[in-house]
Coordinates of C-alpha atoms in Angstrom, one line a residue:
X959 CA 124.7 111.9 125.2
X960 CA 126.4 115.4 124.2
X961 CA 129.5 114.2 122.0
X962 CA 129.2 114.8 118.3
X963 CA 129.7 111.3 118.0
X964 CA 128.1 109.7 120.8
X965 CA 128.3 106.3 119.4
X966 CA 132.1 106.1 118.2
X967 CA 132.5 107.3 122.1
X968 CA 130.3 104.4 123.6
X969 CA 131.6 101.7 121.0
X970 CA 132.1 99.3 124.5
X971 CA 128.2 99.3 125.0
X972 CA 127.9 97.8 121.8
X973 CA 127.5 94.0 121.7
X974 CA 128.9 91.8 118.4
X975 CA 126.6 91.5 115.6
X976 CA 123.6 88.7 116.5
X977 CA 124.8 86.5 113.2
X978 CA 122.0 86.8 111.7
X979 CA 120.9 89.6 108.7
X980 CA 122.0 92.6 108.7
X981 CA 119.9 95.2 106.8
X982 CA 120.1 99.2 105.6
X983 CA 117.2 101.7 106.2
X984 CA 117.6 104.9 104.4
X985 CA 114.9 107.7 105.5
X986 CA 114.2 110.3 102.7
X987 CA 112.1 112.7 105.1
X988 CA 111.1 114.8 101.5
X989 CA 107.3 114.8 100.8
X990 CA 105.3 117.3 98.2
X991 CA 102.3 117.5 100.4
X992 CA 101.2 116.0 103.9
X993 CA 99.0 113.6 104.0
X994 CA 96.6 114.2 106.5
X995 CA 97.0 110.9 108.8
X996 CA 100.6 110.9 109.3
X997 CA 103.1 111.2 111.6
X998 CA 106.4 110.1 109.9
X999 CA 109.5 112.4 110.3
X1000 CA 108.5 114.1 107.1
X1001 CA 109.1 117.5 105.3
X1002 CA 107.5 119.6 102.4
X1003 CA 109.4 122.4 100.3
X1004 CA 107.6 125.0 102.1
X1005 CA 108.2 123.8 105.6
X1006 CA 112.0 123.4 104.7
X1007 CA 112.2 126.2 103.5
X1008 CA 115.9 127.0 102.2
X1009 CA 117.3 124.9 105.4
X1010 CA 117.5 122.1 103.7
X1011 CA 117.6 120.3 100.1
X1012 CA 117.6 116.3 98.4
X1013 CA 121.2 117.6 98.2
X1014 CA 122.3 118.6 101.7
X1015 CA 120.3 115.6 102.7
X1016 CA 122.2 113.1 100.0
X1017 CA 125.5 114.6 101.0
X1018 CA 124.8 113.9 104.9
X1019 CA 124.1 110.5 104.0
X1020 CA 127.0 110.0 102.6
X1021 CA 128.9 111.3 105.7
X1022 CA 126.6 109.1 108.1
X1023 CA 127.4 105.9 106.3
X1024 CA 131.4 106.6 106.5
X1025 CA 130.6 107.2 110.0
X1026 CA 128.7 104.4 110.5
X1027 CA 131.1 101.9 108.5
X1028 CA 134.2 103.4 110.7
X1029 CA 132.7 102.7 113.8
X1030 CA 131.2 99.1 112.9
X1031 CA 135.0 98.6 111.7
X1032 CA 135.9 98.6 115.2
X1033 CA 133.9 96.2 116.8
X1034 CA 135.0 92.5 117.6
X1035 CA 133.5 90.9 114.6
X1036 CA 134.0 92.1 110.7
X1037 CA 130.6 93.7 109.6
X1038 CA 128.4 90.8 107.6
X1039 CA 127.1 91.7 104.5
X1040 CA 124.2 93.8 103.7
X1041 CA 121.3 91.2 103.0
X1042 CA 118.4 94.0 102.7
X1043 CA 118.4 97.6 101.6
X1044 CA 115.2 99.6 102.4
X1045 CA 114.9 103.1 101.5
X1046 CA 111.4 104.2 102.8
X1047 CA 110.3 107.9 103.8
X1048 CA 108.7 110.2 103.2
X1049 CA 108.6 109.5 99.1
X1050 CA 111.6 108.5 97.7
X1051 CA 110.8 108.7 94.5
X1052 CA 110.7 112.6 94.4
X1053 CA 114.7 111.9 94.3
X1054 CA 113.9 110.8 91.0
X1055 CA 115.6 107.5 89.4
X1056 CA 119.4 108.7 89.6
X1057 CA 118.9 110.4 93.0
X1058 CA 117.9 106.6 93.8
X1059 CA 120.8 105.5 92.1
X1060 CA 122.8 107.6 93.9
X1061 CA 121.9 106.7 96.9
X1062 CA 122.3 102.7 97.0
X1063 CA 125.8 103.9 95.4
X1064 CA 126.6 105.8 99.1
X1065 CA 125.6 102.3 100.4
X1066 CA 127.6 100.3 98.2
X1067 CA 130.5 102.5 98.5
X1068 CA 130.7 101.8 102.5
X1069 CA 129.2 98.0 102.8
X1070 CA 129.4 94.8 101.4
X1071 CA 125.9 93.5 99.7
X1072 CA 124.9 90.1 99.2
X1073 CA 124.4 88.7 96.1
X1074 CA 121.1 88.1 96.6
X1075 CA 120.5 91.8 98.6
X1076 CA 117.0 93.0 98.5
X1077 CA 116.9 96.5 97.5
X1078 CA 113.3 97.6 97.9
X1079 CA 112.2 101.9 97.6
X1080 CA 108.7 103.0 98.6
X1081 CA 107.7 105.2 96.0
X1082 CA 104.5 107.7 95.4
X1083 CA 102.8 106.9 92.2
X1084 CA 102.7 110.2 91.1
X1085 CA 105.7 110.2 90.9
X1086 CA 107.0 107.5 88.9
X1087 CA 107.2 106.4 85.5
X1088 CA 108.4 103.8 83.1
X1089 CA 111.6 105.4 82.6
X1090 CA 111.3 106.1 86.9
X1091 CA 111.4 102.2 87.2
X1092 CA 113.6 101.4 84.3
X1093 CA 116.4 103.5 85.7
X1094 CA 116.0 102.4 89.4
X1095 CA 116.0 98.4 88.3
X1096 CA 119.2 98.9 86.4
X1097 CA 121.0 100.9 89.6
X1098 CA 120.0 97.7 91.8
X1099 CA 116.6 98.2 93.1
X1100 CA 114.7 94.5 93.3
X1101 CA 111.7 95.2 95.4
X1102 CA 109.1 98.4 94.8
X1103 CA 106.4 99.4 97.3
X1104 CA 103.7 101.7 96.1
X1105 CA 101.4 103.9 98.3
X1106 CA 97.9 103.3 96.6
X1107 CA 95.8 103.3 100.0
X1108 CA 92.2 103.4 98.4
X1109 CA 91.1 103.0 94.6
X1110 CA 88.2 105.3 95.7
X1111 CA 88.3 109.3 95.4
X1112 CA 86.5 110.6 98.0
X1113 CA 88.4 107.8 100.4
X1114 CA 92.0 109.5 98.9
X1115 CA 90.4 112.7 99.4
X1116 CA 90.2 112.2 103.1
X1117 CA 93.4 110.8 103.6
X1118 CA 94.9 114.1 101.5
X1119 CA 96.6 112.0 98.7
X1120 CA 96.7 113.1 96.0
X1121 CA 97.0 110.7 93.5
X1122 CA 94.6 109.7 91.1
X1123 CA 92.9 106.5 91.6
X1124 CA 94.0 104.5 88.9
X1125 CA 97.5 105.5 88.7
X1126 CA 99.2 103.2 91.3
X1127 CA 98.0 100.3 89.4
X1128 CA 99.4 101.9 86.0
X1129 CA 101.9 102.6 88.2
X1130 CA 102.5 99.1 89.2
X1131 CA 102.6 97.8 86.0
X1132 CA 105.0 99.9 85.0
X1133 CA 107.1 98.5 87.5
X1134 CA 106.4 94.8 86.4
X1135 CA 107.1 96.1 82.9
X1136 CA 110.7 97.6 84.1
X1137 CA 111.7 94.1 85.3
X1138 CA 110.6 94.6 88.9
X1139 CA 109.7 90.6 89.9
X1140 CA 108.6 92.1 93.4
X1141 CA 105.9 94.8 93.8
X1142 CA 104.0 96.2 96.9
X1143 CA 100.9 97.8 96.9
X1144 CA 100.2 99.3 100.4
X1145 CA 96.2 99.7 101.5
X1146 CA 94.8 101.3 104.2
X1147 CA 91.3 100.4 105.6
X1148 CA 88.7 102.4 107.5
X1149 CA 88.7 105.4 106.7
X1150 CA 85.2 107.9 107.5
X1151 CA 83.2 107.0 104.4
X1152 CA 84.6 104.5 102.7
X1153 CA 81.7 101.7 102.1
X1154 CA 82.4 98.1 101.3
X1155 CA 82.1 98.3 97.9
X1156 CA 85.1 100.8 98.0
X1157 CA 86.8 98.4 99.6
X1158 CA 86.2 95.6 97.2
X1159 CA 87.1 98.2 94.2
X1160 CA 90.5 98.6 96.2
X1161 CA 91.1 94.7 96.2
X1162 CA 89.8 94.6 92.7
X1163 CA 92.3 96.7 91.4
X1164 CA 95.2 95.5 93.7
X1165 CA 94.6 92.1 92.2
X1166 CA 94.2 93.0 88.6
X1167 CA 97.7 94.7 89.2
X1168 CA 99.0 91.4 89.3
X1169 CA 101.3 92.2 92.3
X1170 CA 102.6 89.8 94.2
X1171 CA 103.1 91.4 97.5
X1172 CA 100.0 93.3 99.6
X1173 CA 100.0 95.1 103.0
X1174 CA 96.8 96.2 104.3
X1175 CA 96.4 98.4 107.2
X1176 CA 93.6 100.1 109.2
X1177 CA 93.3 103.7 109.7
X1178 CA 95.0 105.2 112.6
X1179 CA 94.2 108.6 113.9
X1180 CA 97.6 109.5 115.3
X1181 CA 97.7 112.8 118.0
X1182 CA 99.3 116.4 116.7
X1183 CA 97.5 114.9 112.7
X1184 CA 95.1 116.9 110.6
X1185 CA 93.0 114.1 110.8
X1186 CA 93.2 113.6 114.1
X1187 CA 92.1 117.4 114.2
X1188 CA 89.3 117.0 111.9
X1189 CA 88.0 114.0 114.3
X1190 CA 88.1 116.2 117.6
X1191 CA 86.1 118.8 115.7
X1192 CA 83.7 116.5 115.0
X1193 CA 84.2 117.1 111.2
X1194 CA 84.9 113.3 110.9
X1195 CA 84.2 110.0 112.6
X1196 CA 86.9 108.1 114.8
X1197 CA 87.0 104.4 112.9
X1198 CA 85.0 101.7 114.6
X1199 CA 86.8 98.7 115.9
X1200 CA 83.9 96.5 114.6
X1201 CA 84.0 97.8 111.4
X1202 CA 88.1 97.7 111.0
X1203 CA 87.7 93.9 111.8
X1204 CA 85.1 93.1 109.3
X1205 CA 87.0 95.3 106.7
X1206 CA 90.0 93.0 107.8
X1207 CA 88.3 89.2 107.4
X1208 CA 87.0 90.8 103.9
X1209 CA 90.3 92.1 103.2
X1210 CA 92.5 88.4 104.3
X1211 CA 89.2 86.1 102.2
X1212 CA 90.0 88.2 99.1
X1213 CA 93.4 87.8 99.1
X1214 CA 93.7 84.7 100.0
X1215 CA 91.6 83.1 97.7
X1216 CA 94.1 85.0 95.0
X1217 CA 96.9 83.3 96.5
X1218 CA 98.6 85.3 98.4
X1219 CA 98.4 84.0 102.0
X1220 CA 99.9 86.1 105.8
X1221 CA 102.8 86.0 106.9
X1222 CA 102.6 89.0 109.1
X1223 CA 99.4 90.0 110.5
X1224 CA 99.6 93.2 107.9
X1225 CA 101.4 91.4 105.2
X1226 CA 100.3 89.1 102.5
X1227 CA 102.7 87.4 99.9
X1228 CA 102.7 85.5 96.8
X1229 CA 104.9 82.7 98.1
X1230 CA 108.1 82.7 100.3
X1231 CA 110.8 84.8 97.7
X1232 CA 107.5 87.5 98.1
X1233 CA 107.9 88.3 101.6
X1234 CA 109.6 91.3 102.5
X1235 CA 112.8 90.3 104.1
X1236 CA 114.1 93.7 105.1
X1237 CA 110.6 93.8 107.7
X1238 CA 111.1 90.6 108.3
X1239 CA 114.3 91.2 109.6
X1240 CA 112.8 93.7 111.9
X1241 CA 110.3 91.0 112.8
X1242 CA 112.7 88.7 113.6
X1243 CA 114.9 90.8 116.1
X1244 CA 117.6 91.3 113.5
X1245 CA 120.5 94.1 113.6
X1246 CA 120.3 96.8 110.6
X1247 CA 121.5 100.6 110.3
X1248 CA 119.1 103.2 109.8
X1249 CA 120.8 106.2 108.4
X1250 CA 119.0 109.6 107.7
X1251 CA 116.8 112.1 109.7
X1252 CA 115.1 110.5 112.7
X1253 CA 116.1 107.0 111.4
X1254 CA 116.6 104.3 114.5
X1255 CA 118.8 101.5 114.5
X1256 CA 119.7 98.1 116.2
X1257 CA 122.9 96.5 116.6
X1258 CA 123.4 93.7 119.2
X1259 CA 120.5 95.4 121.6
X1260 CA 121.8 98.3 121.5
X1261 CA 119.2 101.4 119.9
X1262 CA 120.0 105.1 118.7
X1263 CA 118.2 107.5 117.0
X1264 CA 119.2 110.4 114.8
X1265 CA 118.4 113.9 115.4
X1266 CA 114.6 114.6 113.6
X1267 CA 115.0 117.7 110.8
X1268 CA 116.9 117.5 108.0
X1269 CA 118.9 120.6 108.7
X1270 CA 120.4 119.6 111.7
X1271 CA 120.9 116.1 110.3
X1272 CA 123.5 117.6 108.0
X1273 CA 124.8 120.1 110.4
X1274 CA 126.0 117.2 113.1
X1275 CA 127.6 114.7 109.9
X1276 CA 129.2 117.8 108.8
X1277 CA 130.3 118.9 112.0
X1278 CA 132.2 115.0 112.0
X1279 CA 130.9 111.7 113.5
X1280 CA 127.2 110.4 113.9
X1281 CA 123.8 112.0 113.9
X1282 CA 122.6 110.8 116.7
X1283 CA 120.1 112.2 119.1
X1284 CA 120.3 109.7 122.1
X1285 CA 120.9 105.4 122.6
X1286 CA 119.9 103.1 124.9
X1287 CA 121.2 99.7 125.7
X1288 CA 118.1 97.3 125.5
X1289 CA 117.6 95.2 128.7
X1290 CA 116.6 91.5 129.0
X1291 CA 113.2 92.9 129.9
X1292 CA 113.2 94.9 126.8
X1293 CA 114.2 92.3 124.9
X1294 CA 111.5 89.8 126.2
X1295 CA 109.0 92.2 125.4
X1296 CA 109.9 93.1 121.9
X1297 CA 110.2 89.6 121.4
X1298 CA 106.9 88.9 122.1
X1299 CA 105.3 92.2 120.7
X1300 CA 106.3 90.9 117.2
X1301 CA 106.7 87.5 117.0
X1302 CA 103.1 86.7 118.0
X1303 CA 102.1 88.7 114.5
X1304 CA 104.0 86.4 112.4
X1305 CA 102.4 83.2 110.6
X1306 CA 105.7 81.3 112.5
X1307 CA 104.4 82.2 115.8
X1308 CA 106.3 82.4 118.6
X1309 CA 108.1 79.8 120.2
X1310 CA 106.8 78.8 123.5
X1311 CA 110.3 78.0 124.6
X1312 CA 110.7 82.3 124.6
X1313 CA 107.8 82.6 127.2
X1314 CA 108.6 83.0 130.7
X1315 CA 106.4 80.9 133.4
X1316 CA 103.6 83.6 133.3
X1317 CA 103.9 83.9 129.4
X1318 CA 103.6 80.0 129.1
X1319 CA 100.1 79.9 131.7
X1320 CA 98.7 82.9 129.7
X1321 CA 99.4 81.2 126.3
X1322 CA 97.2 78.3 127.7
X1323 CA 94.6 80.6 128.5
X1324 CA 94.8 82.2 124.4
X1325 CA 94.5 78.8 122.7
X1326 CA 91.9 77.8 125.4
X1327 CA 89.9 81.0 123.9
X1328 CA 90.4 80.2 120.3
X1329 CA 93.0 83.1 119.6
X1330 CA 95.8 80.9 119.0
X1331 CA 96.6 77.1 118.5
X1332 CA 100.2 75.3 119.3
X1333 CA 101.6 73.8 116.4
X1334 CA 105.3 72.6 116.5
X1335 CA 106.4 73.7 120.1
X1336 CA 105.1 77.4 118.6
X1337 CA 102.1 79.4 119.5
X1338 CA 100.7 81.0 116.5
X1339 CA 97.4 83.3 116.0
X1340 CA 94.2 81.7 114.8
X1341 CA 92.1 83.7 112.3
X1342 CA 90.4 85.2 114.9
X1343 CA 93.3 85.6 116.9
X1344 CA 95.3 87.9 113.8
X1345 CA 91.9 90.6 115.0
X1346 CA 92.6 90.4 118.3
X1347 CA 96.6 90.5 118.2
X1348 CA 97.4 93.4 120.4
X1349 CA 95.1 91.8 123.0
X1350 CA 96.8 88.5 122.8
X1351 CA 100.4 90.2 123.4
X1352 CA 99.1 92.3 126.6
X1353 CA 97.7 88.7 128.0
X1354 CA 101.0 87.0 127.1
X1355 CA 102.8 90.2 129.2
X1356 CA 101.0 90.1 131.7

């Protein structure tokens, strides 16, 4: 697509609204340092530089969503109601507490939100506060998911946070003590020299936070990283796949037996109103905007992404129309295998009537091996199964 507003020009390729949720991403691509490991569409000050700002980017956002509210105006059905907000990044909380405000007031100012809307912001524990939570629970915000990763130093110090180790559970505290009923603490597993007793000082600490929400996941060395650099030089070890699933079943045992059982192969939750529903909306196949540099969205299986740095993100909304960088119209083969891709990590399972005949002989074959079990027309991942998930959805592809 070349138009400046390639979607308003291709409204016919989009299909109604699936009648299901319909849910917000907001990407805040501002970061004070890199973390070594990632890859997300993210910016310091230094590599921005003066081409962009919090308020270039807040004032393209703005744009976007009367964009993006104009267009869905136009389509065959009236746009539902916003049942999830999630504004992830990045680190949103370097907006501070009224930048956040301000930002689910560009939302609200455009859409419709449920009474019962989740409003969730991830948010870096250095940089947060009481007051930090205070402000953001009385703007809106229900849900807060903190980046703690390791309550080890030398495990932070290889990832490049650089947050102390005790501050995301002071951190998440504070949040309880704001009013926040829903709190995330994020963990990731695996990293070159953490032991299992830094581990089980992680889990320690994420349960004496009294949080009610956990997601665990194992280090991934993604290409063009520093870490990924440090591993080809031989500075670091890759992880080890055996290691990664023991970490795993230690990690699942231990919260568990604090009550908060799966419900996505990465997610743990302290009852059904814990579960993230703006990723479960994502699980699920649902429709949702995502507005901000290098955001995707899905609308009636139709996809399109924004353009990527921050500068040209404002550039294009100011120019007049949407950000976007290119669509596609998903296929029925797409479909199928997205489907499949992410239902099989969910505690639901997937149904068997969503197989084709090949899917429905290879699901015999999984449960035959002890990776999954049929329960209620759905085929859903054993314990062992959860470790060997990616394996089980190549099978069921074929």
């Amino acid at each position: 697509m070349t138009s400046a507003t390639p979607i308003a020009a291709e409204v016919p390729v989009l299909r109604d609204f699936g009648g299901g949720p319909f849910g917000i991403y907001v990407h805040v691509p501002f970061c004070a340092t890199r973390c070594g490991y990632c890859d997300f569409n993210t910016y310091t000050a230094g590599e921005l530089g003066t081409s962009a700002s919090p308020q270039s980017w807040l004032a393209g956002l703005r744009g976007e969503l009367v964009e993006a509210a104009r267009v869905f105006d136009t389509l065959p059905s009236p746009t539902p109601e916003v049942s999830t907000v999630f504004v992830g990044g990045g680190t949103p909380s370097l907006l501070g507490g009224d930048g956040l405000a301000a930002v689910l007031d560009a939302v609200r100012a455009q859409f419709r939100l449920a009474a019962d809307a989740e409003v969730t912001t991830e948010s870096n524990p250095e940089s947060t506060s009481l007051e930090f939570f205070a402000r953001i629970r009385a703007a809106g915000y229900t849900r807060v998911s903190l980046g703690m990763q390791s309550a080890a130093a030398h495990v932070l110090a290889v990832l490049d946070r650089t947050h102390t180790p005790g501050r995301a559970v002071a951190a998440a505290r504070e949040a309880r003590a704001a009013g926040f009923d829903h709190v995330n603490l994020d963990l990731i597993y695996g990293t070159p020299g953490e032991r299992d007793s830094d581990l089980d000082a992680s889990l320690d600490a994420v349960l004496d936070a009294g949080v009610d929400h956990v997601s665990a996941y194992s280090l991934i060395v993604e290409d063009g990283t520093a870490l990924a650099r440090r591993v080809r030089r031989g500075e670091l070890p890759a992880p080890d796949d055996d290691v990664l699933a023991a970490r795993y079943e230690r990690i699942d045992a231990r919260l568990t037996a604090a009550g908060l059982t799966w419900y996505e192969v990465s997610n743990w939750a302290a009852g059904d109103t814990a579960r993230c529903r703006h990723n479960l909306g994502y699980w699920d196949g649902g429709d949702w905007l995502g507005a901000g540099p290098g955001a995707h969205s899905h609308l009636g299986g139709v996809r399109w992404w924004n353009v990527k740095h921050p500068a040209r993100y404002a550039e294009r909304v100011a120019a007049g129309g949407l950000p976007v960088a290119d669509w596609e119209a998903l296929t029925d083969t797409d479909r199928y295998l997205e489907r499949i891709m992410l239902a099989v990590r969910l505690r639901t399972g997937l149904p068997l009537g969503d197989l084709d005949q090949a899917g429905r002989a290879a699901a015999e074959q999984v449960v035959a091996d002890g990776r999954a079990v049929i329960a209620g027309e759905r085929l859903v991942l054993t314990d062992h199964g959860r470790l060997l998930a990616d394996g089980v959805v190549r099978d069921l592809l074929g």
